[in-house]
CSV table of C-alpha atoms in Angstrom, one decimal:
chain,number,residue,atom,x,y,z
V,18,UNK,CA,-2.2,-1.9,14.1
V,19,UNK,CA,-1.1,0.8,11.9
V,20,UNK,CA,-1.5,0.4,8.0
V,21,UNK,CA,0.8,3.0,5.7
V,22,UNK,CA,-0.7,2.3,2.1
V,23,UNK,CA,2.3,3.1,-1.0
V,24,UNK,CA,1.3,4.0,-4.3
V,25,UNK,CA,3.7,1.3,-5.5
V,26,UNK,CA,6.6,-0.8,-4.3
V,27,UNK,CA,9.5,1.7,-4.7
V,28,UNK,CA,7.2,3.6,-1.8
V,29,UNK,CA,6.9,1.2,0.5
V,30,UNK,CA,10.5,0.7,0.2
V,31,UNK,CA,10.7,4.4,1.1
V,32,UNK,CA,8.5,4.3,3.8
V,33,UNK,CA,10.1,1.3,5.7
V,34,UNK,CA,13.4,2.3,5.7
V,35,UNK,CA,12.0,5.5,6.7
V,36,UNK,CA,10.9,3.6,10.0
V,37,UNK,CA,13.9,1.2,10.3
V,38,UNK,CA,16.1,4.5,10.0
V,39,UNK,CA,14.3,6.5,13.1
V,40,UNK,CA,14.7,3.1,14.7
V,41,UNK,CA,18.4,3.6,14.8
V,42,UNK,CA,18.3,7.3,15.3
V,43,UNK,CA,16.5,6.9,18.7
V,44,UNK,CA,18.3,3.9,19.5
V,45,UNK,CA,22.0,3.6,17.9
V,46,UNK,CA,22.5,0.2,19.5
V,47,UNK,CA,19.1,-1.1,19.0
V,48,UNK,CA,18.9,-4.7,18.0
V,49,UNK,CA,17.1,-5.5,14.3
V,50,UNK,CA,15.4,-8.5,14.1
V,51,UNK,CA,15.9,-8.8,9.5
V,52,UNK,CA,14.1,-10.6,6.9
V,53,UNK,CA,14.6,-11.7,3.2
V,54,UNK,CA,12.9,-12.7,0.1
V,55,UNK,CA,12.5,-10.2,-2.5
V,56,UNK,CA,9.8,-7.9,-0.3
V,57,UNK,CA,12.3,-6.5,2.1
V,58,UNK,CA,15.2,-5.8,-0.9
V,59,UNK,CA,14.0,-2.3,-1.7
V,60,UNK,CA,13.9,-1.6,1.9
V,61,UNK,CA,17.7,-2.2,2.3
V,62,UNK,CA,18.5,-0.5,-0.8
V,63,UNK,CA,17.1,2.6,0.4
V,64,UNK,CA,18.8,1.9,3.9
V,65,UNK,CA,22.4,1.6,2.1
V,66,UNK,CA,21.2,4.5,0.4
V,67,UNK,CA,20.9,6.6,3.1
V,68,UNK,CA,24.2,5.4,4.7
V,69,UNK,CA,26.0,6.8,1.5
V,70,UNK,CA,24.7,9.9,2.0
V,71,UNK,CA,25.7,9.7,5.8
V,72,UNK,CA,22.4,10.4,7.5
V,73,UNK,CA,22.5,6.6,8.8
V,74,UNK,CA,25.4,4.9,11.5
V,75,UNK,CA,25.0,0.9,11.9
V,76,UNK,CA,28.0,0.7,13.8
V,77,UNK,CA,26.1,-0.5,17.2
V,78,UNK,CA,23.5,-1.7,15.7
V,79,UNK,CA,23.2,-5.6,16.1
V,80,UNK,CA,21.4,-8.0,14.0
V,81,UNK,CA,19.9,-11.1,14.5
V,82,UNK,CA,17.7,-12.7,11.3
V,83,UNK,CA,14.3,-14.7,11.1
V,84,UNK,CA,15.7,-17.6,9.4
V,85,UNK,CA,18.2,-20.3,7.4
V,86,UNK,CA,17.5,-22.6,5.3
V,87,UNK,CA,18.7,-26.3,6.4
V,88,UNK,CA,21.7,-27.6,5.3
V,89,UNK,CA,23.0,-24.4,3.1
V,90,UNK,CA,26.5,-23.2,3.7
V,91,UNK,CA,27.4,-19.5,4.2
V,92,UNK,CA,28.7,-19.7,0.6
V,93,UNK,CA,25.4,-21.4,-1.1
V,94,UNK,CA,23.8,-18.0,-2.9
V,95,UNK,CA,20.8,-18.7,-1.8
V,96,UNK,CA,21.3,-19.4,1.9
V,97,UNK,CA,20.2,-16.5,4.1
V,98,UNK,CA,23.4,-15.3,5.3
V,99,UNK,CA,24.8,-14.7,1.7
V,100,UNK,CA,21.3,-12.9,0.9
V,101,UNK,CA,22.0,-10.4,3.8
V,102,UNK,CA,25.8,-10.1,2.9
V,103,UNK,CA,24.9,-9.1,-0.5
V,104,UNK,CA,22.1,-6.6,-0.1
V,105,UNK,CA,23.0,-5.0,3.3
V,106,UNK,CA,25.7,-6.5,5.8
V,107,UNK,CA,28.9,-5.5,2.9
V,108,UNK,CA,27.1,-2.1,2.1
V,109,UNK,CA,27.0,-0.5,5.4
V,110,UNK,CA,29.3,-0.1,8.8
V,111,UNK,CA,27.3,-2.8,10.6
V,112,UNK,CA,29.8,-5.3,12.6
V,113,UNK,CA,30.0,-8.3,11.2
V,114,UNK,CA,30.2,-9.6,14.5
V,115,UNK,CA,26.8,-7.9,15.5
V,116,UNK,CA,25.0,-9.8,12.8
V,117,UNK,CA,23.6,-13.1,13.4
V,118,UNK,CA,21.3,-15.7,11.3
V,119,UNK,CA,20.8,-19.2,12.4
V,120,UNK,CA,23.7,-21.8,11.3
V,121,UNK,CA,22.1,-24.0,8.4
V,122,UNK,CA,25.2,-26.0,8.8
V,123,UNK,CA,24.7,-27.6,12.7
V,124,UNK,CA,23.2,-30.8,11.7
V,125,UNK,CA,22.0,-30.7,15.3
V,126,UNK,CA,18.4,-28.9,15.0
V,127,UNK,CA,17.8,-29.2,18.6
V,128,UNK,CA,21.0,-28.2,19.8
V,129,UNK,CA,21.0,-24.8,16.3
V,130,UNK,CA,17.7,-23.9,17.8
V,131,UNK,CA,18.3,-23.6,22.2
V,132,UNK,CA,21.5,-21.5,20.8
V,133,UNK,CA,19.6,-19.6,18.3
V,134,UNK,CA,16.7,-18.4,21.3
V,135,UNK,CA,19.6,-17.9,23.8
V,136,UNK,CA,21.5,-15.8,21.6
V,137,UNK,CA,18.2,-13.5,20.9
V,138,UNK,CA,17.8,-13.5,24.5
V,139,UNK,CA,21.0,-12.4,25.4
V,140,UNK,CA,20.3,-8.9,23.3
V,141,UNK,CA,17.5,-8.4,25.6
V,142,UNK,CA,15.4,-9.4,22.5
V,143,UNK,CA,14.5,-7.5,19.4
V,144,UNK,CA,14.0,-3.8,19.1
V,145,UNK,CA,11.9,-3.8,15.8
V,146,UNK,CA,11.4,-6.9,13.7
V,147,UNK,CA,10.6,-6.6,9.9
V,148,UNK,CA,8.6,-9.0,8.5
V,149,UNK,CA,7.4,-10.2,5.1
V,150,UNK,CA,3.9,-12.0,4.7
V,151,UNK,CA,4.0,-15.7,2.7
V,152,UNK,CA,0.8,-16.3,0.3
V,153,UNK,CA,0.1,-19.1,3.3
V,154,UNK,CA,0.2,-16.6,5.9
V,155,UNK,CA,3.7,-17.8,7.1
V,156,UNK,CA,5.5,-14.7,8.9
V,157,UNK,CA,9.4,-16.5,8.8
V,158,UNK,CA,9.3,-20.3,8.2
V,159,UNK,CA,6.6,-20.7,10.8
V,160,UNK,CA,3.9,-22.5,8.1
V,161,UNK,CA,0.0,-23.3,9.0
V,162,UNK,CA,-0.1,-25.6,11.4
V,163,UNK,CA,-2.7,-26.7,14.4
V,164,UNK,CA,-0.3,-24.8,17.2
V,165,UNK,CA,1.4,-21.6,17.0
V,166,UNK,CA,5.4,-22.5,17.5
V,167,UNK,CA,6.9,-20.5,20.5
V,168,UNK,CA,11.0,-20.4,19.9
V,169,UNK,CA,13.3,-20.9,17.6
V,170,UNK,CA,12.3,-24.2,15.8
V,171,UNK,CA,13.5,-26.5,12.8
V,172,UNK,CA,10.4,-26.6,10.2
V,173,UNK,CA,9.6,-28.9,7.3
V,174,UNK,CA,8.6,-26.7,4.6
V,175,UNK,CA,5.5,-27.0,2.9
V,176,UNK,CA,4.8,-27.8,-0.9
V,177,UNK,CA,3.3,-24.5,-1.3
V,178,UNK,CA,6.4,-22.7,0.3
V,179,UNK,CA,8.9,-24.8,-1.8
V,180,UNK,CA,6.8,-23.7,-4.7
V,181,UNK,CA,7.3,-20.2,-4.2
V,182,UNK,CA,10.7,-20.4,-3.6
V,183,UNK,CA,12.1,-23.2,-6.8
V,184,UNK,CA,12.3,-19.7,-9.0
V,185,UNK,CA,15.5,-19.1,-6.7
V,186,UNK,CA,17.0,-22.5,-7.4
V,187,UNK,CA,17.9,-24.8,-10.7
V,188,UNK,CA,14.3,-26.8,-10.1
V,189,UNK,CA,12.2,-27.8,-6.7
V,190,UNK,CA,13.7,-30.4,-6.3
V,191,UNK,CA,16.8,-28.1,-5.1
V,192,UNK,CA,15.0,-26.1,-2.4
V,193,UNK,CA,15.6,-27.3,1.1
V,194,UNK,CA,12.7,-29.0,3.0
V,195,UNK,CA,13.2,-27.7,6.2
V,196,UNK,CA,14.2,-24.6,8.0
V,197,UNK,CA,15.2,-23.0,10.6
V,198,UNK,CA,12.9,-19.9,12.3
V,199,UNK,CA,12.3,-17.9,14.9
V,200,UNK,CA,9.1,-19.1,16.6
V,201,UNK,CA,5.3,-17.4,16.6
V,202,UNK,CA,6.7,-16.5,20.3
V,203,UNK,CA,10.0,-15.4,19.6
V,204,UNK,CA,8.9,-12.6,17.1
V,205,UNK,CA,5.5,-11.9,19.0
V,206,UNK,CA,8.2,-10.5,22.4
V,207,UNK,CA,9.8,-7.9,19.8
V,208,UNK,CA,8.6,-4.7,20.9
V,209,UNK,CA,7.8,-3.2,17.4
V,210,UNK,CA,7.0,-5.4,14.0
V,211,UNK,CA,6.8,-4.1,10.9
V,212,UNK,CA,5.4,-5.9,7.9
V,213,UNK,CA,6.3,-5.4,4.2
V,214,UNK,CA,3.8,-6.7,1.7
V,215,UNK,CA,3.2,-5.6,-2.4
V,216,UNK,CA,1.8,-7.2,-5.2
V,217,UNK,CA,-1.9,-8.1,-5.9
V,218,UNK,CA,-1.1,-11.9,-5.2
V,219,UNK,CA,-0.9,-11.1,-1.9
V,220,UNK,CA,-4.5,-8.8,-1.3
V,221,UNK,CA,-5.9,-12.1,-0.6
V,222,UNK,CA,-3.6,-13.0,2.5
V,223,UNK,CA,-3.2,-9.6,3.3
V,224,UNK,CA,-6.9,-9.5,3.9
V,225,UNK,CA,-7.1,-12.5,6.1
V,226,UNK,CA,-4.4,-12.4,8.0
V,227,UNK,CA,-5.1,-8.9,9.2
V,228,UNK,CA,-8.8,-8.9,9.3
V,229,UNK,CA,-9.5,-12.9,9.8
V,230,UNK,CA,-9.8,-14.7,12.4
V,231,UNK,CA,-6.8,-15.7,14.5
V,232,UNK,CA,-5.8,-19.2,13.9
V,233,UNK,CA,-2.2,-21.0,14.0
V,234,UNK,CA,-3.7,-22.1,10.1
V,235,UNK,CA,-3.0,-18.2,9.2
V,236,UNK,CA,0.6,-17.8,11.3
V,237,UNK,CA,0.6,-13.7,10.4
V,238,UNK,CA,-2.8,-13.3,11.8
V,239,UNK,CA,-1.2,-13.9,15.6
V,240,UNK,CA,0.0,-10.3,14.6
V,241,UNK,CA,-3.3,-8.8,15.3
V,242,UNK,CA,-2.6,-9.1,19.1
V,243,UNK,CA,1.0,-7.6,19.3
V,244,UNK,CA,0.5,-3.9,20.5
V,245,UNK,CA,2.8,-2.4,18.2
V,246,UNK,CA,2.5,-3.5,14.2
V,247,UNK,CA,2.7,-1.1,11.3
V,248,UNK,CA,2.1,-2.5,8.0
V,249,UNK,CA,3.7,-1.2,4.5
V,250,UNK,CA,1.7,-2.4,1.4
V,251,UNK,CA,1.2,-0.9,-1.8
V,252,UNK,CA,-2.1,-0.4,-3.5
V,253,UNK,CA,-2.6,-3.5,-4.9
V,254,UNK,CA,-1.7,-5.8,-2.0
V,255,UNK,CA,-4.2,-4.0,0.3
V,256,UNK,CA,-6.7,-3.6,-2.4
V,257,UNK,CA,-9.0,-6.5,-0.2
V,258,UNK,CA,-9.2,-4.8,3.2
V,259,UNK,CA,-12.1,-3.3,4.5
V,260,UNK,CA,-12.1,0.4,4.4
């Protein structure tokens, strides 16, 4: 596990693209497993940013997301797929037809979720997956829970989750309750992962998800066994781990 440490968040956001960007360099068709939430948005800003100044081609690069909320259309604002319109897919020369998050609309979880895995499967998997750490410890939608989830799964959200996300909708009572994600498995076979992670609220996860135990009641901390994970925080959210 490699830890990069940012003064502040407009750093990290620096420092990931930096590493999403050589991605693509070395690999111009690679496949990009994306995130959302506010962590990842300065990371795509400097992405688009370096498009504009033509140092960066997504034109083979295909995409495939963590996850969709439930039962929100591709025109909702806050679904996932009009997230990664506005703050990446419409700014660069990625093919729409490359890009891929799970369809909150197939009332079919079971049916949404074998597609979903199959899909991922038929890019040979994921080239480098970014990641963004929930104050639970949930890496996508995959909550604490007694098993870690491997595929592509419909989740009920819990309260704590719905909590952190109501400031994106009217009131709670608004957000979704379930999910779709990518399972513990599904992001564990991509052959890099990088995590995003800033704020102080988050030292506290940060710490023992990377430096706990292992436990399906702390999803991230599965992490510590994948042989390739670089982690971008600034100060203050690794201000808790051991030196």
């Amino acid at each position: 596990m490699r830890i990069i440490e940012a003064k502040d968040y407009k750093e990290l956001s620096k420092q990931a693209a930096n590493i999403i960007a050589a991605q693509i360099v070395m690999k111009p068709d690679c496949v990009l497993g994306l995130a959302t939430g506010s962590s990842p948005i300065g990371t795509y800003d400097q992405l688009v940013e370096k498009y504009e100044n033509g140092d960066l081609d997504f034109s083979k690069v295909s995409s495939v997301n963590l996850d969709e909320y439930r039962g929100l259309d591709h025109e909702n604002d806050q679904s996932y797929y009009y997230f990664m319109h506005e703050h990446l897919f419409d700014r660069v020369n990625i093919d729409a037809e490359n890009t891929n998050v799970p369809d909150g609309t197939n009332p079919d979880a079971e049916a949404e979720c074998k597609r979903y895995e199959e899909l991922i499967r038929s890019y040979g998997g994921v080239d480098l997956q970014l990641l963004g750490l929930g104050h639970n410890g949930h890496i996508g939608f995959n909550e604490p829970a007694p098993i870690f989830e491997k595929e592509t799964h419909c989740v009920d959200l819990t309260e704590s989750t719905i909590e952190a996300n109501k400031r994106f909708f009217a009131s709670a009572d608004d957000v979704p309750k379930q999910a779709y994600t990518m399972g513990i498995g599904t992001i564990m076979r991509a052959k890099k992962i990088l995590v995003v992670v800033s704020g102080a609220d988050k030292a506290d996860i940060v710490a023992k998800a990377f430096f706990g135990d292992v436990t399906p009641e702390v999803p991230a901390s599965i992490l510590q066994m994948h042989p390739d994970v670089t982690i971008v925080g600034d100060a203050e959210a690794l201000a808790k781990i051991p030196r």
